[in-house]
Tab-separated table of C-alpha atoms in Angstrom:
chain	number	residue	atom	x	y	z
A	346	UNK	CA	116.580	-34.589	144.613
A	347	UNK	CA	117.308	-31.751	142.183
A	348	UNK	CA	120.002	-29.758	143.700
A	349	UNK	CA	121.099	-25.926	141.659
A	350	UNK	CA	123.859	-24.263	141.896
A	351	UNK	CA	124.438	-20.730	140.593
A	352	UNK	CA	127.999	-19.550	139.066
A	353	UNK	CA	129.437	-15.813	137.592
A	354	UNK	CA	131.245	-12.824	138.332
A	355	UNK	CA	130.229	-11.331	141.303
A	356	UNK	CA	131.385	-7.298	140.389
A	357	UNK	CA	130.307	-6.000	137.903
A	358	UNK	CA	131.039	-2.612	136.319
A	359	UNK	CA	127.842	-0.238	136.062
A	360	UNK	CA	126.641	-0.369	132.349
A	361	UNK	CA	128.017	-3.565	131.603
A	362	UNK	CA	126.513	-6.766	130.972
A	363	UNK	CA	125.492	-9.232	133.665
A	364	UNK	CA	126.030	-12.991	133.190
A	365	UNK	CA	124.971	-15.793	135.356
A	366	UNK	CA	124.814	-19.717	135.047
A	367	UNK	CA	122.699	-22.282	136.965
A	368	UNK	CA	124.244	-25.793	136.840
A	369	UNK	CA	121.298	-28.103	137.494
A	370	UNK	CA	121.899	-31.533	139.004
A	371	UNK	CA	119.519	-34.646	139.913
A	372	UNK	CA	117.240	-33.761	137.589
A	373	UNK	CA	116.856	-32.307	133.457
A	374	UNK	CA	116.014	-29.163	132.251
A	375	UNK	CA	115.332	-30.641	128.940
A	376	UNK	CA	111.739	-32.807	130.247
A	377	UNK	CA	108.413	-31.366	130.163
A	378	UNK	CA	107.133	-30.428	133.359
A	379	UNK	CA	109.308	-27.327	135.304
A	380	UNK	CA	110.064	-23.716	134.309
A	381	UNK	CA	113.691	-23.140	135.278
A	382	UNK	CA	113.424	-19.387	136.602
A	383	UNK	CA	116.035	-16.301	138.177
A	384	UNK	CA	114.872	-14.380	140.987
A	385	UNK	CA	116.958	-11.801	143.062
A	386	UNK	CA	116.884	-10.386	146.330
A	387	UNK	CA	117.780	-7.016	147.888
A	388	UNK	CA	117.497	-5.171	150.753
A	389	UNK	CA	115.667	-2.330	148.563
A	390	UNK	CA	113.127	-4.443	146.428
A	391	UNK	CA	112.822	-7.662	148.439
A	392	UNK	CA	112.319	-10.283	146.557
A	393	UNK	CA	111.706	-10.038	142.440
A	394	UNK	CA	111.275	-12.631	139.909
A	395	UNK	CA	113.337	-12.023	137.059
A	396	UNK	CA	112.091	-14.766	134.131
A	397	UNK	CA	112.011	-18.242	133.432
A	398	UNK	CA	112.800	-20.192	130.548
A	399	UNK	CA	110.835	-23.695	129.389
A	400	UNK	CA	112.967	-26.657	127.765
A	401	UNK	CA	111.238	-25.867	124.730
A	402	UNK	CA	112.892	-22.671	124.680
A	403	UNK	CA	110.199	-20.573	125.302
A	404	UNK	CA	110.771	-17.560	127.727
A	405	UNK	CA	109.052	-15.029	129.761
A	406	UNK	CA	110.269	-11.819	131.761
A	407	UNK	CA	109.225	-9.468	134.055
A	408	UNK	CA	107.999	-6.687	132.261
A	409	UNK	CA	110.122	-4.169	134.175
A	410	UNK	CA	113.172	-5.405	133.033
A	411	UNK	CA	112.208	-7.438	130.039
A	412	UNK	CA	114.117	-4.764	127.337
A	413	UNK	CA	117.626	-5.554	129.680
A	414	UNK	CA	117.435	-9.402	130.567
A	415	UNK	CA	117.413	-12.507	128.131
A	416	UNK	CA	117.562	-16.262	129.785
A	417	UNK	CA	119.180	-19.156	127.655
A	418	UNK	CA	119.711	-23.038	128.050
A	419	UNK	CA	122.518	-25.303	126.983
A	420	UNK	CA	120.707	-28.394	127.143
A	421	UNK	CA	124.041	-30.493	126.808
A	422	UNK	CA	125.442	-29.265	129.924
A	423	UNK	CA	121.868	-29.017	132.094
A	424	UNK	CA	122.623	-25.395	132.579
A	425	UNK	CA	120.483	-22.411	132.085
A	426	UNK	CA	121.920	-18.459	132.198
A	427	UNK	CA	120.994	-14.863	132.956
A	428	UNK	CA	121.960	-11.800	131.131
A	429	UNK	CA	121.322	-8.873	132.169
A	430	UNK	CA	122.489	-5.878	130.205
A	431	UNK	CA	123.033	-1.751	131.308
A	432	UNK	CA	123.469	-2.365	135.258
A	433	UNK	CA	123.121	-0.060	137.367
A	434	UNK	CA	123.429	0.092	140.734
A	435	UNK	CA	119.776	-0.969	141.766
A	436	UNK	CA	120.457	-4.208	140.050
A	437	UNK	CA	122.921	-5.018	142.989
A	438	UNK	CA	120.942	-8.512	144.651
A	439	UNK	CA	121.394	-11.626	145.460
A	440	UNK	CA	120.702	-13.540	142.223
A	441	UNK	CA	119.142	-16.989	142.672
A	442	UNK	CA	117.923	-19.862	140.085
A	443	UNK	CA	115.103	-21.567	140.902
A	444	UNK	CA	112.716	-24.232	139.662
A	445	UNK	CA	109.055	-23.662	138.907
A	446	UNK	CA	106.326	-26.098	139.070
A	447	UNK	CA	103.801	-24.704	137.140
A	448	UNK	CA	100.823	-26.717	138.326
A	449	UNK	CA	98.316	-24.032	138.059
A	450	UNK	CA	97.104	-23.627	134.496
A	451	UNK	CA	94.705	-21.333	132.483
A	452	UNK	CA	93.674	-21.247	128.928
A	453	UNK	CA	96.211	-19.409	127.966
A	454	UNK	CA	99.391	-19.949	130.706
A	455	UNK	CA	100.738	-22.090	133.565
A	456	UNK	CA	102.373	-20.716	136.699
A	457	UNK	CA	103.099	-21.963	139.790
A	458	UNK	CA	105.736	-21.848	143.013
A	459	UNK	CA	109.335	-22.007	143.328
A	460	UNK	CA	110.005	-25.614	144.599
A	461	UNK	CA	114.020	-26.007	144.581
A	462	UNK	CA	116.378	-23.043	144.877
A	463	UNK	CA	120.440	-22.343	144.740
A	464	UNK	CA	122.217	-20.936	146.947
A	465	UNK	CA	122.190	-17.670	145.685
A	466	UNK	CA	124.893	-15.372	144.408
A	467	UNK	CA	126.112	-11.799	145.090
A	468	UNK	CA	126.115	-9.366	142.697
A	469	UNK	CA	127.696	-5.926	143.245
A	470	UNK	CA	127.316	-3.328	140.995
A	471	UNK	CA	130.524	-0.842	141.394
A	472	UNK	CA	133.021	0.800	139.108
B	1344	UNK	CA	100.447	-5.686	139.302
B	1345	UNK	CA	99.420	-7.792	142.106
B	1346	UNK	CA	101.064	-6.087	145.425
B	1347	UNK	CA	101.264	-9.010	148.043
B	1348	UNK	CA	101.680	-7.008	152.136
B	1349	UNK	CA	102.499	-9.145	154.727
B	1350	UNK	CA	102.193	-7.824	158.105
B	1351	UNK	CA	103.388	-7.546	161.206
B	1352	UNK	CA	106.760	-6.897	159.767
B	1353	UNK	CA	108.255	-8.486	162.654
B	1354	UNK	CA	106.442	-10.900	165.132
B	1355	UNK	CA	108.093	-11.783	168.945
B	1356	UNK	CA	107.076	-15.091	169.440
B	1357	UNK	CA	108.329	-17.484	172.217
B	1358	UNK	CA	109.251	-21.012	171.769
B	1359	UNK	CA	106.422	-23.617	172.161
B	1360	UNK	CA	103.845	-20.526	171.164
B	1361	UNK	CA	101.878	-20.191	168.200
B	1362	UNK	CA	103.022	-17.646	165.260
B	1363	UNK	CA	100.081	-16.561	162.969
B	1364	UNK	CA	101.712	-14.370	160.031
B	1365	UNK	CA	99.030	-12.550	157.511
B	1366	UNK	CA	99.261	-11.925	153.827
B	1367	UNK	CA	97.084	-9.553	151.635
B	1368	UNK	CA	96.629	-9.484	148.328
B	1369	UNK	CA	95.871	-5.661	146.781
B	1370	UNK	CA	93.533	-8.562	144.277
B	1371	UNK	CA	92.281	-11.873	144.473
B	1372	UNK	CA	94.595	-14.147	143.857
B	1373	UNK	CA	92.042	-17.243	144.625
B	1374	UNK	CA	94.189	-19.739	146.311
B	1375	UNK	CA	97.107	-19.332	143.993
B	1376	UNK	CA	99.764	-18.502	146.748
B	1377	UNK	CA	102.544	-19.761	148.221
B	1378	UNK	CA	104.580	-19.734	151.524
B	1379	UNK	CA	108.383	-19.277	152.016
B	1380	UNK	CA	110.844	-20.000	154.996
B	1381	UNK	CA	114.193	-17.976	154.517
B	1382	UNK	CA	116.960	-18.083	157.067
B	1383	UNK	CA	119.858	-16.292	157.862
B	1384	UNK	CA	122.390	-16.476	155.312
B	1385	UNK	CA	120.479	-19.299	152.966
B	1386	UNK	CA	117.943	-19.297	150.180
B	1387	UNK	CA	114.069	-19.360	150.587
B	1388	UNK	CA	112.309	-22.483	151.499
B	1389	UNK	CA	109.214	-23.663	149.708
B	1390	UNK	CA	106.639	-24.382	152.972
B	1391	UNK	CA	103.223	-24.019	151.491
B	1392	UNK	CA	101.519	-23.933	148.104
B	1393	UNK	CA	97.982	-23.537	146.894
B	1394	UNK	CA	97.628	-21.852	149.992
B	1395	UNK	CA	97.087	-24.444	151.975
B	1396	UNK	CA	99.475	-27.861	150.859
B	1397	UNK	CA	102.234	-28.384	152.500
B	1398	UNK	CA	105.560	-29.177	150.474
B	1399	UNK	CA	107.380	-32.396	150.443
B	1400	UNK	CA	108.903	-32.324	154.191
B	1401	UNK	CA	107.295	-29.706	155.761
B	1402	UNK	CA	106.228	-30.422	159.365
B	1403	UNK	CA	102.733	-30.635	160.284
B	1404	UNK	CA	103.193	-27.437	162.609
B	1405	UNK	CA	102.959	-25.727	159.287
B	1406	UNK	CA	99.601	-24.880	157.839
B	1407	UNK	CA	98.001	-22.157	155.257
B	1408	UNK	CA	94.600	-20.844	154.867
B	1409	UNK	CA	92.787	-18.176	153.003
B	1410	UNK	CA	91.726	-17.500	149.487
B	1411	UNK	CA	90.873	-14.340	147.677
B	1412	UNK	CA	93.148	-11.851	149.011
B	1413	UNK	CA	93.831	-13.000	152.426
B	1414	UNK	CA	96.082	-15.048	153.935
B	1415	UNK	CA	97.314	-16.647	156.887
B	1416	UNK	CA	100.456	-19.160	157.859
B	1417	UNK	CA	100.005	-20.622	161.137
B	1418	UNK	CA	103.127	-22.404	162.798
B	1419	UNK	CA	101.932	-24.158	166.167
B	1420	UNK	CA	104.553	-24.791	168.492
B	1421	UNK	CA	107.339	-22.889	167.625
B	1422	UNK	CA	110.419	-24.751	167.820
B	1423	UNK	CA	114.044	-23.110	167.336
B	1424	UNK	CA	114.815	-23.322	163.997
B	1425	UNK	CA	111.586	-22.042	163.168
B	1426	UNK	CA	112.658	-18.077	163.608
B	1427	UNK	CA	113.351	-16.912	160.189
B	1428	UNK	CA	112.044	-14.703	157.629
B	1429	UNK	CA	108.903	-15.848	155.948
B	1430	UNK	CA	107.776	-14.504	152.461
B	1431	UNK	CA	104.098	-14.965	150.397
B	1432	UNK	CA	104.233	-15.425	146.650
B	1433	UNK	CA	100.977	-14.729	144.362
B	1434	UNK	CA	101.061	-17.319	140.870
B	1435	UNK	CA	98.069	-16.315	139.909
B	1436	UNK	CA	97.888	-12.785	138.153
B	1437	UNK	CA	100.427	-13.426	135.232
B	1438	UNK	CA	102.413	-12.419	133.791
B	1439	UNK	CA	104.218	-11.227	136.808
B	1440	UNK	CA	104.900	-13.060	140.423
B	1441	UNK	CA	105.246	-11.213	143.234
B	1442	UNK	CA	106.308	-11.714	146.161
B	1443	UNK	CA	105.250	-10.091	149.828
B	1444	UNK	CA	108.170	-7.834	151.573
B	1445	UNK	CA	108.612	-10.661	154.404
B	1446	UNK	CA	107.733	-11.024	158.203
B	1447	UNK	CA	110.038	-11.914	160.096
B	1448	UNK	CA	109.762	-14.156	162.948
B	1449	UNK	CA	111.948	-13.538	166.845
B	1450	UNK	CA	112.631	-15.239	169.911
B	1451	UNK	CA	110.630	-13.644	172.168
């Protein structure tokens, strides 16, 4: 059973950069099959899907915060990460990695639902 | 972008009763939605995809319906670890997922 497992400094300074890690375990992020994804949570916006990244490196982003936020992998240690750059305050959440199975497919994309999550980590957003 | 409402925000249910939770979609999402069980203090659970499959482990007390823009989960029986939070997710309007503001369920 794939188990994730989120990891990163929980205070950061308002205009700085943001950077998480998901360590995933019982399963690869390098095979074909699952998106490996970052959504947050907070009281103000609920719940908000942030981007996902596919082992062939391909990424996408929500648009509203697509200019701020890039997603890597580092394939060798089955661990993807979140940056997120210029925080402000509103981008205090709970940040959590998830994995996608993207099992519905059009011509042009695949998307699906979130079928493993972390934990989830706090973020705060303070000078 | 696809705005997923979930009403009642908050639903009184006793145990042993039946909870019926409603999702609508501001545009049809087909059946491309999906059901979440969050609880105090832990991350969301997947319950229900495709509207209507359960996930790997999910009780049969569990069940979806709909398509097009609305949507129901239907928990029969309530049992006690059953009162949580429970959030809808649209997949089907890329390139953005969203998700429903949550219902959440009480002890009546």
């Amino acid at each position: 059973q794939v188990q994730l497992q989120e990891s990163g400094r929980g205070l950061v300074k308002p205009s700085q950069t943001l950077s998480l890690t998901c360590t995933v375990s019982g399963g690869s992020i390098s095979g074909a099959g699952y998106y490996w994804s970052w959504i947050r949570q907070s009281p103000g916006k609920g719940l908000e899907w942030i981007g996902y990244i596919y082992y062939t490196e391909t990424t996408y982003y929500n648009p509203s915060l697509q200019s701020r936020v890039s997603i890597s992998q580092d394939t060798s240690k089955n661990q993807f990460s979140l940056k997120m750059r210029s925080v402000t305050d509103a981008d205090t959440a709970v940040y959590y990695c998830a994995r996608e199975d993207p099992s519905y497919c059009t011509s042009s994309s695949c998307q699906g639902w979130f079928d493993s999550w972390g934990q989830g980590i706090l973020v705060t957003v303070s000078s | 972008e696809t705005v997923m409402t979930q009403s009642p925000d908050t639903l009184s249910v006793s145990p042993g009763d039946r909870a019926t939770l409603s999702c609508r979609a501001s545009q049809s999402v087909t059946t491309n939605v999906a059901w979440y069980q969050q609880r105090p203090g832990q991350a969301p659970r997947l319950l229900i995809y495709s509207a209507s499959t359960r996930a790997t482990g999910i009780p049969a007390r569990f069940s979806g319906s709909g398509s097009g823009t609305e949507f129901t989960l239907t928990i029969s029986s309530l049992q006690s670890e059953d009162f949580a939070v429970y959030y809808c997710q649209q997949y089907n309007n890329w390139p953005l997922y969203t998700f429903g503001q949550g219902t959440k369920l009480d002890i009546k």
